[in-house]
PDB file of C-alpha atoms and ligand atoms in Angstrom:
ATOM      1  CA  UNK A 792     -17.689   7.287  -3.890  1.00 95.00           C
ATOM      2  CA  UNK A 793     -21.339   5.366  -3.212  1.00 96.00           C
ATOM      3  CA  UNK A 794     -19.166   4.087   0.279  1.00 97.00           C
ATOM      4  CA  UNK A 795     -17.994   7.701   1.102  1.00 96.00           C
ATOM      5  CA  UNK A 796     -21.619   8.941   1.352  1.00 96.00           C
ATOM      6  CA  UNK A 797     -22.750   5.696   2.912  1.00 97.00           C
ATOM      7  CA  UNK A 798     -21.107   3.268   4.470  1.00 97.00           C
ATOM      8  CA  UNK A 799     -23.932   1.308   6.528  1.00 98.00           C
ATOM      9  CA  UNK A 800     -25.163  -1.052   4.355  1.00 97.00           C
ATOM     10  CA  UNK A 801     -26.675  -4.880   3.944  1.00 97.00           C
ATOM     11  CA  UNK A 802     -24.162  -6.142   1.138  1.00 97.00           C
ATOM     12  CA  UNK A 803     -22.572  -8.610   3.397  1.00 98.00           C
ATOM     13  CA  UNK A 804     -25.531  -9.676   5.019  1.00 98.00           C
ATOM     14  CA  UNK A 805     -24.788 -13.191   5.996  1.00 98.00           C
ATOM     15  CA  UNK A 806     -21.324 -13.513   4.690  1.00 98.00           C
ATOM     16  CA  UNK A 807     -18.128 -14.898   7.169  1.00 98.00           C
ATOM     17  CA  UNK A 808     -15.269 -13.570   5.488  1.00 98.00           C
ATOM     18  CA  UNK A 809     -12.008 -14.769   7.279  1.00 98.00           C
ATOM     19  CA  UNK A 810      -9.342 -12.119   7.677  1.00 98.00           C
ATOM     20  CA  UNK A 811      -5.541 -13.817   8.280  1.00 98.00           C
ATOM     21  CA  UNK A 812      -2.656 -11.737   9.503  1.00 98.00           C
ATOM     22  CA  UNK A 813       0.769 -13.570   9.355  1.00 97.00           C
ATOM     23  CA  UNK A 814       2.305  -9.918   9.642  1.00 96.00           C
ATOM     24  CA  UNK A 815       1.432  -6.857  11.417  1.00 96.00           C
ATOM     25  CA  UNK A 816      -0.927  -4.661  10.032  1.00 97.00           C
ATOM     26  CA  UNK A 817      -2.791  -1.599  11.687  1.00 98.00           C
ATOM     27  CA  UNK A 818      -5.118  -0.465   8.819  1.00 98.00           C
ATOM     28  CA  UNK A 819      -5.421  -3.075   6.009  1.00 98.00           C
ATOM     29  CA  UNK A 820      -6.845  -5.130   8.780  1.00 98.00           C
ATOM     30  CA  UNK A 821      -8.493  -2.418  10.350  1.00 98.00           C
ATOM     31  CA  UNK A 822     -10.086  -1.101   7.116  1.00 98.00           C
ATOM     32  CA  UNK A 823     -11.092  -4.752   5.526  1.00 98.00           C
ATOM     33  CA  UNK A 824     -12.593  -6.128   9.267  1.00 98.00           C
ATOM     34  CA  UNK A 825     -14.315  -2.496   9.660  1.00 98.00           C
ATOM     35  CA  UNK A 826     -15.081  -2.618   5.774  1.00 98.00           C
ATOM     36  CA  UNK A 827     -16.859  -5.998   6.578  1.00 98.00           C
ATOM     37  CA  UNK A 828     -18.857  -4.881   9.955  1.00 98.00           C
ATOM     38  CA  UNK A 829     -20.362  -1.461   7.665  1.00 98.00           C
ATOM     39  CA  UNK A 830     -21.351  -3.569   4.888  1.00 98.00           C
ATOM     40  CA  UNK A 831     -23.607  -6.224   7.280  1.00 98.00           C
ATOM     41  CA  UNK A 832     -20.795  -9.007   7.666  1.00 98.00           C
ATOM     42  CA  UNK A 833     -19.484 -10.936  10.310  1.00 98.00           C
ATOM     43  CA  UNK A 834     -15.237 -11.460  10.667  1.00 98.00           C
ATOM     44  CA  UNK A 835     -12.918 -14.496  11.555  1.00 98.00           C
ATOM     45  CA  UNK A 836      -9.472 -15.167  11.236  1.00 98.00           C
ATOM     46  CA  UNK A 837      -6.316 -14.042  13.982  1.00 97.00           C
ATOM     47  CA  UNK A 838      -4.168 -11.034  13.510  1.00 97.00           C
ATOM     48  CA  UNK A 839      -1.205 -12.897  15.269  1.00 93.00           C
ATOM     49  CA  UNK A 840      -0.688 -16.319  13.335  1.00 92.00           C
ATOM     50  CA  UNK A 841       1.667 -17.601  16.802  1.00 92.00           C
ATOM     51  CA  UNK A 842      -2.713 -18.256  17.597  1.00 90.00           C
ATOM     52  CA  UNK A 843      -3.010 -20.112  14.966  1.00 94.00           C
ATOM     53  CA  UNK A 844      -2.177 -24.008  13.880  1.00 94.00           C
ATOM     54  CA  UNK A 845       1.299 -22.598  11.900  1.00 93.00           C
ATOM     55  CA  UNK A 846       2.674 -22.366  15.172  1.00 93.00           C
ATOM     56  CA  UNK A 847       2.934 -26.235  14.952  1.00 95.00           C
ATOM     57  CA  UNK A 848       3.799 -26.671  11.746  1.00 95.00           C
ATOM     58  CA  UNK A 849       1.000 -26.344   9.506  1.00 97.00           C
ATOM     59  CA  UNK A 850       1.402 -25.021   5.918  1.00 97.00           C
ATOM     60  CA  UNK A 851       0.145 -21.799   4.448  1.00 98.00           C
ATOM     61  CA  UNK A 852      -1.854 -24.143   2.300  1.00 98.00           C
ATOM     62  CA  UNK A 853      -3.410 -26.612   4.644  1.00 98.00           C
ATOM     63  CA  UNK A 854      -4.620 -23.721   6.608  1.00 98.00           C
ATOM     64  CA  UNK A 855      -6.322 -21.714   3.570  1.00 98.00           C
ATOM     65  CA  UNK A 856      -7.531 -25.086   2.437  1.00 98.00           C
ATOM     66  CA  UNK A 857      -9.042 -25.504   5.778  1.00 98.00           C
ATOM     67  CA  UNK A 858     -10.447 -21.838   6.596  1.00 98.00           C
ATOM     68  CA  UNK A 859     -12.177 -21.437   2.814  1.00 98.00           C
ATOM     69  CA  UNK A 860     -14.405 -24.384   4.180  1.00 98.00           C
ATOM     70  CA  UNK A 861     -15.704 -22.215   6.732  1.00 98.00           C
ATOM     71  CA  UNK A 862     -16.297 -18.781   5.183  1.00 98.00           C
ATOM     72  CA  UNK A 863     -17.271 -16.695   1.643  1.00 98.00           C
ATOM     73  CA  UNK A 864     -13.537 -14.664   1.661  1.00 98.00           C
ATOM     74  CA  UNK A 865     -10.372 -15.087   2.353  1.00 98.00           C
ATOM     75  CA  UNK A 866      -8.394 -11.573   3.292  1.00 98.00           C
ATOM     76  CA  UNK A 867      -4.600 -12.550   3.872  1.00 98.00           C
ATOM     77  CA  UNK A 868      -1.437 -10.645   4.606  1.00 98.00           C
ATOM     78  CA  UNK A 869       1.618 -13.428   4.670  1.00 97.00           C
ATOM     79  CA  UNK A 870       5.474 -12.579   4.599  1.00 96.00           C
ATOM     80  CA  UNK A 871       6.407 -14.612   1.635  1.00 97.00           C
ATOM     81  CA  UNK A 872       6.371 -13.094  -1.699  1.00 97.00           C
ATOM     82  CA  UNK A 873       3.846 -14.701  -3.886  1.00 98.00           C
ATOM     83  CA  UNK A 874       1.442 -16.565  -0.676  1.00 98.00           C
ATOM     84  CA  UNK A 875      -1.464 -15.037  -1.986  1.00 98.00           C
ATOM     85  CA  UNK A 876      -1.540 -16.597  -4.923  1.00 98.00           C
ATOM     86  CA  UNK A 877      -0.471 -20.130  -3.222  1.00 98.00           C
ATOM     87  CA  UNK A 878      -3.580 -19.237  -1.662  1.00 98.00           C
ATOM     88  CA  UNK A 879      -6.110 -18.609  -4.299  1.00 98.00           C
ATOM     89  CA  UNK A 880      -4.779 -22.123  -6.062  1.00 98.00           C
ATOM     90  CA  UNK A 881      -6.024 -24.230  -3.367  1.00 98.00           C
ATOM     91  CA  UNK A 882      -8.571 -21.842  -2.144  1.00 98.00           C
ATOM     92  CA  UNK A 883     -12.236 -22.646  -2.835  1.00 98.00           C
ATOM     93  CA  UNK A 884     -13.410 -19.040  -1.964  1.00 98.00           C
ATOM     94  CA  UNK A 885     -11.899 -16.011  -3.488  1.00 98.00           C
ATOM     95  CA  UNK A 886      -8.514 -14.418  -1.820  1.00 98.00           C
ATOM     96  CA  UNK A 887      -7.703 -10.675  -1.506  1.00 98.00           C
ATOM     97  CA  UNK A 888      -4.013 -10.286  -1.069  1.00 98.00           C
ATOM     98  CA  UNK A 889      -3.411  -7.919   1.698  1.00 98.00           C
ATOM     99  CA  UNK A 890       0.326  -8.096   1.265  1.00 98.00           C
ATOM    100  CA  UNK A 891       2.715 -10.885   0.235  1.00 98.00           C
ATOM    101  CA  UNK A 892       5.921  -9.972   1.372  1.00 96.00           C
ATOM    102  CA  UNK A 893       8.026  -7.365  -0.209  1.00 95.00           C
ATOM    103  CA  UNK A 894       6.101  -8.492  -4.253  1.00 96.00           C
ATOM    104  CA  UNK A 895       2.461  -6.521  -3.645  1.00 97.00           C
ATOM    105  CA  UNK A 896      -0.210  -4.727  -2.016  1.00 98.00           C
ATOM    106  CA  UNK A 897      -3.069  -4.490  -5.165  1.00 98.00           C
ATOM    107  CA  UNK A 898      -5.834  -3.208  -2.319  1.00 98.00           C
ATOM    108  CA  UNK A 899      -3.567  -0.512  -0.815  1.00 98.00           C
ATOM    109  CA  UNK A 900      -2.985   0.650  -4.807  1.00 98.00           C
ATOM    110  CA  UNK A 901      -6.775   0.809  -4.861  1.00 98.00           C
ATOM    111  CA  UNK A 902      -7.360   3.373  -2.285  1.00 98.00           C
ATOM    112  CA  UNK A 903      -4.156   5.079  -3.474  1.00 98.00           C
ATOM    113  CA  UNK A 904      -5.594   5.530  -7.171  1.00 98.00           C
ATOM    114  CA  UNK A 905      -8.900   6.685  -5.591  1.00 98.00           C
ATOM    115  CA  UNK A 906      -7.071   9.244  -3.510  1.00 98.00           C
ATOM    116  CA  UNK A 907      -5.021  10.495  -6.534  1.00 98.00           C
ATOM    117  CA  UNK A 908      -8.800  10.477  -8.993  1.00 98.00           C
ATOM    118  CA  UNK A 909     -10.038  12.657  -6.001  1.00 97.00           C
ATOM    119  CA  UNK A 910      -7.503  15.051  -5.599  1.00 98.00           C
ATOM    120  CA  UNK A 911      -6.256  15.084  -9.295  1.00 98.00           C
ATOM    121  CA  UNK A 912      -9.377  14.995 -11.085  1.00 98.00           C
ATOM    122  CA  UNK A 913      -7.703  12.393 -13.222  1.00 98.00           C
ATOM    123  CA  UNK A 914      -5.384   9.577 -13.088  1.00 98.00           C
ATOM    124  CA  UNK A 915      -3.983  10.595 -16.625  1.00 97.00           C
ATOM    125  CA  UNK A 916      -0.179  11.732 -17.630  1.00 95.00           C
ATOM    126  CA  UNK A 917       0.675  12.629 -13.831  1.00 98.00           C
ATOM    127  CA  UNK A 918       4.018  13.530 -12.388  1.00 98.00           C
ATOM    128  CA  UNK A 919       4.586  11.029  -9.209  1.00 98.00           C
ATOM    129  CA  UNK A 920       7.451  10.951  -7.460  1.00 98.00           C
ATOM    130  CA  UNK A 921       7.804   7.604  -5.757  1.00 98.00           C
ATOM    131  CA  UNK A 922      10.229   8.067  -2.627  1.00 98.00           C
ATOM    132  CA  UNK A 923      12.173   6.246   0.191  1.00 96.00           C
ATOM    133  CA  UNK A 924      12.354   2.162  -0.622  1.00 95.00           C
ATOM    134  CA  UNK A 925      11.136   1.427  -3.815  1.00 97.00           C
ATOM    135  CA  UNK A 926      13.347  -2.181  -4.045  1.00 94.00           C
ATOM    136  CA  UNK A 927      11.517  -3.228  -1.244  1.00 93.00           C
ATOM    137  CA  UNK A 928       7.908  -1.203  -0.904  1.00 95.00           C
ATOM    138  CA  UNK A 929       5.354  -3.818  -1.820  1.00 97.00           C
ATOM    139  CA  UNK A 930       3.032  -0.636  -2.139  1.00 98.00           C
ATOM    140  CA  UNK A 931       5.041   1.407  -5.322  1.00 98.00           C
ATOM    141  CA  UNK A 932       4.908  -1.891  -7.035  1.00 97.00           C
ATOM    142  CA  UNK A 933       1.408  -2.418  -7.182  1.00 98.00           C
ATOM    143  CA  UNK A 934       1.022   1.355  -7.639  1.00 98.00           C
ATOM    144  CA  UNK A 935       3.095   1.035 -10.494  1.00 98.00           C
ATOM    145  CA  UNK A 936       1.630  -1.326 -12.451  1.00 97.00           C
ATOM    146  CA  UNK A 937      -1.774   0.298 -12.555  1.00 97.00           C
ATOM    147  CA  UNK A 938      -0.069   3.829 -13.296  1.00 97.00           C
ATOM    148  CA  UNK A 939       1.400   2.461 -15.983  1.00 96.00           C
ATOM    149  CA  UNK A 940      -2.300   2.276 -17.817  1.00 96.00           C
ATOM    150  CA  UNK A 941      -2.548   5.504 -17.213  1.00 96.00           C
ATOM    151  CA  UNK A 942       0.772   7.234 -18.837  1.00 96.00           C
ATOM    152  CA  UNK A 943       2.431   8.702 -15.545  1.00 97.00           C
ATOM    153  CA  UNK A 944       5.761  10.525 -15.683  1.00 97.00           C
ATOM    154  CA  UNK A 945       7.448   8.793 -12.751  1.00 98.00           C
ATOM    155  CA  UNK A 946      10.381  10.340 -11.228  1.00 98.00           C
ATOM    156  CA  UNK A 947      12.606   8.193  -8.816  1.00 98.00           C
ATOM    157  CA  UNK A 948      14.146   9.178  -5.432  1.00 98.00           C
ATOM    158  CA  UNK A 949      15.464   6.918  -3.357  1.00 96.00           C
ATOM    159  CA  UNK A 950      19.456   5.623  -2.459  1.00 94.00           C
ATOM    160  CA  UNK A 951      21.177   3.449  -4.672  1.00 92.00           C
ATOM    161  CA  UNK A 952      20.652   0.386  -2.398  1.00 92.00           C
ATOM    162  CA  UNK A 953      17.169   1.212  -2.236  1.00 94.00           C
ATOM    163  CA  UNK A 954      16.628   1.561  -5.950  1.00 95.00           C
ATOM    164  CA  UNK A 955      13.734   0.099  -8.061  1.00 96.00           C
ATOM    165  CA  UNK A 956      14.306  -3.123  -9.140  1.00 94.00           C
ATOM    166  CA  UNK A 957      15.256  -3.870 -13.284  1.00 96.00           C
ATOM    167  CA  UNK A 958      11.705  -5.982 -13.600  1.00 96.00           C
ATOM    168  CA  UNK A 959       9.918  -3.071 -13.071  1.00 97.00           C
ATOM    169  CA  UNK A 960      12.149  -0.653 -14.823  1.00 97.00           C
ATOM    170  CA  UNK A 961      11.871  -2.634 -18.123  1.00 97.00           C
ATOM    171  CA  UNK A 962       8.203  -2.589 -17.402  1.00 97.00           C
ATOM    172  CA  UNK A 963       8.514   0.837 -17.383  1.00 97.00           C
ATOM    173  CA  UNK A 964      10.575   1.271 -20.107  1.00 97.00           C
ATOM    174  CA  UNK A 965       8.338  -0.997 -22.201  1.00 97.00           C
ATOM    175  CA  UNK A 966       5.101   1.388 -21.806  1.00 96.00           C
ATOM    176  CA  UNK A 967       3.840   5.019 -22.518  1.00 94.00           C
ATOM    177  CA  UNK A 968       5.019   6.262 -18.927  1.00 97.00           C
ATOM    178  CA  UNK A 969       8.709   7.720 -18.528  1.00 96.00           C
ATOM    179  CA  UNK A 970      10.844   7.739 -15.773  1.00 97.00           C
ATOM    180  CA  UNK A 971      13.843  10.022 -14.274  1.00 97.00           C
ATOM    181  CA  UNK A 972      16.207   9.117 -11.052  1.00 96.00           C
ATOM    182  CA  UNK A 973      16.629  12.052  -8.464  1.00 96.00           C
ATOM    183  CA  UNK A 974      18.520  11.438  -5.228  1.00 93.00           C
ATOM    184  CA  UNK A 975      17.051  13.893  -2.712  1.00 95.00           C
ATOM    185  CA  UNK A 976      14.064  16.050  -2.700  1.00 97.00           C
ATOM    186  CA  UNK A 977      15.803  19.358  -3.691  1.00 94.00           C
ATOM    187  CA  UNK A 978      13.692  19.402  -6.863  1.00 92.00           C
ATOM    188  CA  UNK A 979      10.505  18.443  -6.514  1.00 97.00           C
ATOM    189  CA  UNK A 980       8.671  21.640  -7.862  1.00 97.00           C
ATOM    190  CA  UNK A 981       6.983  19.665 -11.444  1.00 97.00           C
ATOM    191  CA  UNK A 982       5.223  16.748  -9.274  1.00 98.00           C
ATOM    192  CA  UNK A 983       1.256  16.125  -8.908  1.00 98.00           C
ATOM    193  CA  UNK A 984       1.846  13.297  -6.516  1.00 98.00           C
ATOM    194  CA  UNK A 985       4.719  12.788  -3.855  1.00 98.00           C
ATOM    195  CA  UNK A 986       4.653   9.193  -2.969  1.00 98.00           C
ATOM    196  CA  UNK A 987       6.744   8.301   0.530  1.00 98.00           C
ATOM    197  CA  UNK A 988       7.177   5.123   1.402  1.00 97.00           C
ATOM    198  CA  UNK A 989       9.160   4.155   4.484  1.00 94.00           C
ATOM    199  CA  UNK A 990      12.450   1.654   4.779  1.00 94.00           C
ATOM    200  CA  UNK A 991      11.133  -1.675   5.333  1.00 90.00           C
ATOM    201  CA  UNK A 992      13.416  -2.554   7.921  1.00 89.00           C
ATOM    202  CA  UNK A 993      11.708  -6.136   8.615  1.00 90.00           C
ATOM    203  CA  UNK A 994      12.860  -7.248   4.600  1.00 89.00           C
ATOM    204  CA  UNK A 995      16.516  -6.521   5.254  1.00 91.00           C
ATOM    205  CA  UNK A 996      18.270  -9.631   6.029  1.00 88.00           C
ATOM    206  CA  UNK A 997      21.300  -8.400   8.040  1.00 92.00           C
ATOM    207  CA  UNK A 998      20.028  -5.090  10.602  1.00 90.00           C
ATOM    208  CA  UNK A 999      23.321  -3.269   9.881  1.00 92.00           C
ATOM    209  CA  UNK A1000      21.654  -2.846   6.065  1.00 88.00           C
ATOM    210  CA  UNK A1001      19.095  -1.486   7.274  1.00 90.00           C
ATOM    211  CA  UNK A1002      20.922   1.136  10.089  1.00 89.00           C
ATOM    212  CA  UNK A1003      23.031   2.375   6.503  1.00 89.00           C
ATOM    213  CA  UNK A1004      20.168   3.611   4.747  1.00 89.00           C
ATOM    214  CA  UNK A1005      17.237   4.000   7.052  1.00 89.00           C
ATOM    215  CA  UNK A1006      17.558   7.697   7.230  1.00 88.00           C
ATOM    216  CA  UNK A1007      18.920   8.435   3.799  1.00 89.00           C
ATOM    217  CA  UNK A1008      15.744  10.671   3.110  1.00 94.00           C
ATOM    218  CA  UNK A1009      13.549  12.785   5.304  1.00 96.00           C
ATOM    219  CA  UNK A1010      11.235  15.172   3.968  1.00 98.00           C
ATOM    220  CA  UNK A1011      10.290  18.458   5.340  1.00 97.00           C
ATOM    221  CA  UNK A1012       8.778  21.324   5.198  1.00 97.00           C
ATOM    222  CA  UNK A1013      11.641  23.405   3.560  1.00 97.00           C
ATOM    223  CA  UNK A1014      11.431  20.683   0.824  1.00 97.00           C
ATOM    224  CA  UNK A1015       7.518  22.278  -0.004  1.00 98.00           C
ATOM    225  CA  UNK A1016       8.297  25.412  -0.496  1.00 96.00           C
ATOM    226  CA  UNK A1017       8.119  25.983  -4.444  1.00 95.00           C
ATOM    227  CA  UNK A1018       5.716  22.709  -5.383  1.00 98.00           C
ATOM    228  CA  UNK A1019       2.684  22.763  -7.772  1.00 98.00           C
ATOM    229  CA  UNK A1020      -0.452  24.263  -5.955  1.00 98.00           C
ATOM    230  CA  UNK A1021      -2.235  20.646  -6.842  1.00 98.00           C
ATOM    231  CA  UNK A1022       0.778  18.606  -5.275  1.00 98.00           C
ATOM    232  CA  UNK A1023      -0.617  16.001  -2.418  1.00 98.00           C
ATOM    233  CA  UNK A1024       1.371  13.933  -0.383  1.00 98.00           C
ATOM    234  CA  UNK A1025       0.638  10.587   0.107  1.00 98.00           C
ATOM    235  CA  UNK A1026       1.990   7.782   2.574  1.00 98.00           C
ATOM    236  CA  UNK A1027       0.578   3.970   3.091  1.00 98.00           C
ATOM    237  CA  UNK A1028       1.872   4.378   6.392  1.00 98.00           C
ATOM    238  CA  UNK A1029       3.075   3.919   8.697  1.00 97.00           C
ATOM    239  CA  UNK A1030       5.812   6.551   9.053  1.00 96.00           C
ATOM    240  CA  UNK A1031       8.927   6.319  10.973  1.00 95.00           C
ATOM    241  CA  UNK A1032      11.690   8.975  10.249  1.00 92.00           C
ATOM    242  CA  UNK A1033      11.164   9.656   6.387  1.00 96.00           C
ATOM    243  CA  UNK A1034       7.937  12.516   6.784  1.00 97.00           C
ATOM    244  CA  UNK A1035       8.072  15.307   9.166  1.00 97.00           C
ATOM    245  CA  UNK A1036       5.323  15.698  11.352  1.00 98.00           C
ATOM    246  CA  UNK A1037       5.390  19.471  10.131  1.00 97.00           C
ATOM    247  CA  UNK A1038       4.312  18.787   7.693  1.00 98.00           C
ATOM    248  CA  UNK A1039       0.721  17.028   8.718  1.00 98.00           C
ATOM    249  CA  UNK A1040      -0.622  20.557   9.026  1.00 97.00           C
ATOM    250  CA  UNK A1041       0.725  21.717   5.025  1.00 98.00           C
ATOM    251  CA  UNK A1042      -2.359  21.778   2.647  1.00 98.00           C
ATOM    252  CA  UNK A1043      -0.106  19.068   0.366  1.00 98.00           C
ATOM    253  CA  UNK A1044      -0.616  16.618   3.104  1.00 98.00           C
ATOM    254  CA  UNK A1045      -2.965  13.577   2.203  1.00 98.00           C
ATOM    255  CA  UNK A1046      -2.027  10.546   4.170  1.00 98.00           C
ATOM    256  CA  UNK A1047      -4.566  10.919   6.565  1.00 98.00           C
ATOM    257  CA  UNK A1048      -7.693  10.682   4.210  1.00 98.00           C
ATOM    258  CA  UNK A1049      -5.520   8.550   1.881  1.00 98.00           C
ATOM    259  CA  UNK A1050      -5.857   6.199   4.884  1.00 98.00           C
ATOM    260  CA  UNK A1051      -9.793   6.865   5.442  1.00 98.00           C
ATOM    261  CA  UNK A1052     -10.535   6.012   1.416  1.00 98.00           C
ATOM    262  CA  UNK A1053      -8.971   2.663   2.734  1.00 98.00           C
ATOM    263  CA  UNK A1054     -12.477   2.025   3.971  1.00 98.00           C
ATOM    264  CA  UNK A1055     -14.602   3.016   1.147  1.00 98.00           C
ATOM    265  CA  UNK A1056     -12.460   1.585  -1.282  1.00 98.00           C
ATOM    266  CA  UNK A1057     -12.486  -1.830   0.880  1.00 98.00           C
ATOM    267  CA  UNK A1058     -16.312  -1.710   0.762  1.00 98.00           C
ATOM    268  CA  UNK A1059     -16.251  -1.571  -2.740  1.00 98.00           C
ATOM    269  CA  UNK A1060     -13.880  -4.668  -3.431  1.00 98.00           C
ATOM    270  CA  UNK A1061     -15.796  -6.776  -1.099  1.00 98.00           C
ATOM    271  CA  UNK A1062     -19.097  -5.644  -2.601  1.00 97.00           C
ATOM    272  CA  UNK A1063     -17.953  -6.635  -5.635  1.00 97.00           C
ATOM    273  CA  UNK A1064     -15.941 -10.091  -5.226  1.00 96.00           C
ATOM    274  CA  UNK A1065     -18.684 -11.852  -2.227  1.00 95.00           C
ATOM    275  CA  UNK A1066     -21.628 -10.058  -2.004  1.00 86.00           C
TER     276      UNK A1066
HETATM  277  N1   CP B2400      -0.705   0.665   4.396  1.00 60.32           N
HETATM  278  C1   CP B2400      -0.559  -0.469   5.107  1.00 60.32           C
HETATM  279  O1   CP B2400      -0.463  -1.572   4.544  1.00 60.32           O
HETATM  280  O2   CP B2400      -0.525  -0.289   6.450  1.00 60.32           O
HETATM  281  P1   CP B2400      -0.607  -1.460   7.530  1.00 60.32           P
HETATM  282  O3   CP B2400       0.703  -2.236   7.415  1.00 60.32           O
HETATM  283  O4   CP B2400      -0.774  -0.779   8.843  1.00 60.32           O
HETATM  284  O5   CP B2400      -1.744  -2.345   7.151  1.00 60.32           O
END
């Protein structure tokens, strides 16, 4: 909230913090190198790793090993489930993980529980529905996990093949929260949060997978039309076919300054792990 009302700051004055892309990314790079620039920073790193010495060979280690000698932060997005904390072990700086494959995205579930405190009031006993590709949606595991300290009500809706996977379930099972499987949005009228996610098409090993379930869910506006008052929809984008662009203009829609808290909430992080 101290970011939201000002982001210009001195908190990174003279701090290199390197920020490594092995996969695309529009705004967790955006939002961490932008993050760095309002807070007094300076930015290194490659957003295309074919730029950088893996293209030869190197290891995801050898080249953390080698970039933590020449900065105060590592931010890295990698395919592989579990790089980022291959990273921190030989790293000699600290290392946000901005992805790792289809395991976690801890910083996205940051800005998501900051977006739910400020349109909620409270992160307490919520109903979220968590839709479209939870098996493979790095971004409804981390969210999860830190929902899970809070006592949500989660209710399911994706395809079979798309389904959350049994670690999590039992972690589910083995807390306060509750969860229910739904296969469409036809009733959707008891949630606080609706949760999209979109089919991760670049974690499916064979593309006719993918083509079978990719448009299993769309929601739309005739989906909204008897939801709670307080409902919000949010998205860590981006979109393909799964959200309607309808529905951009409905007063449930919060993707869009889900996305801006990205900023703030990056601030705050880097504030509080290298400043
Ligand atoms: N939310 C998110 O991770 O988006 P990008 O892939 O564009 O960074």
């Amino acid at each position: 909230k101290q970011f939201e009302e000002q982001r210009s700051n001195d908190n990174l004055d003279g701090k290199v913090i390197a920020s490594l892309f092995f996969e695309p990314s529009t705004r967790t790079r955006l939002s961490f190198e932008s993050a760095i620039q309002y807070s007094g920073g300076k930015v290194i790193g490659f957003s295309d790793s074919s730029n950088s010495s893996q293209s030869k060979g190197e290891s995801l280690e050898d080249t953390i090993k080698t970039v933590s000698c020449y900065c105060d932060g590592i931010i890295v997005r990698h395919p592989e489930s579990g790089s980022a904390a291959r990273a921190a072990k030989v790293s000699s700086v600290p290392v946000i993980n901005a992805g790792d494959g289809s395991n976690e995205h801890p910083t996205q579930t940051l800005l998501d529980l900051y977006s739910i405190m400020q349109t909620q009031n409270t992160l307490e006993g919520l109903t979220i529905g968590l839709a479209g590709d939870l098996k493979y949606g790095r971004t409804v595991h981390s969210l999860i996990k830190s929902l899970l300290l809070f006592g949500a009500n989660f209710v399911l809706i994706a395809p079979d093949e798309l389904q959350l996977l049994q670690k999590l379930i039992t972690l589910i099972e083995e807390s306060d929260s509750t969860f229910e499987s739904r296969p469409d949005f036809t009733n959707i009228k008891d949630l606080d949060i609706l949760y999209m996610t979109r089919t991760q098409k670049e974690r499916f090993e064979k593309d006719e997978d993918y083509e079978r379930v990719k448009d299993s869910l769309k929601l739309e506006l005739k989906h909204l039309e008897d939801v709670k008052d307080n409902l919000k929809i949010l998205h860590p984008l981006p979109r393909v076919n799964e959200l309607d662009f309808a529905i951009d203009d409905h007063k449930a829609a919060y993707y869009f300054g889900q996305v801006q808290n990205g900023l703030y909430v990056r601030q705050a992080l880097l504030a509080d792990l290298i400043a």
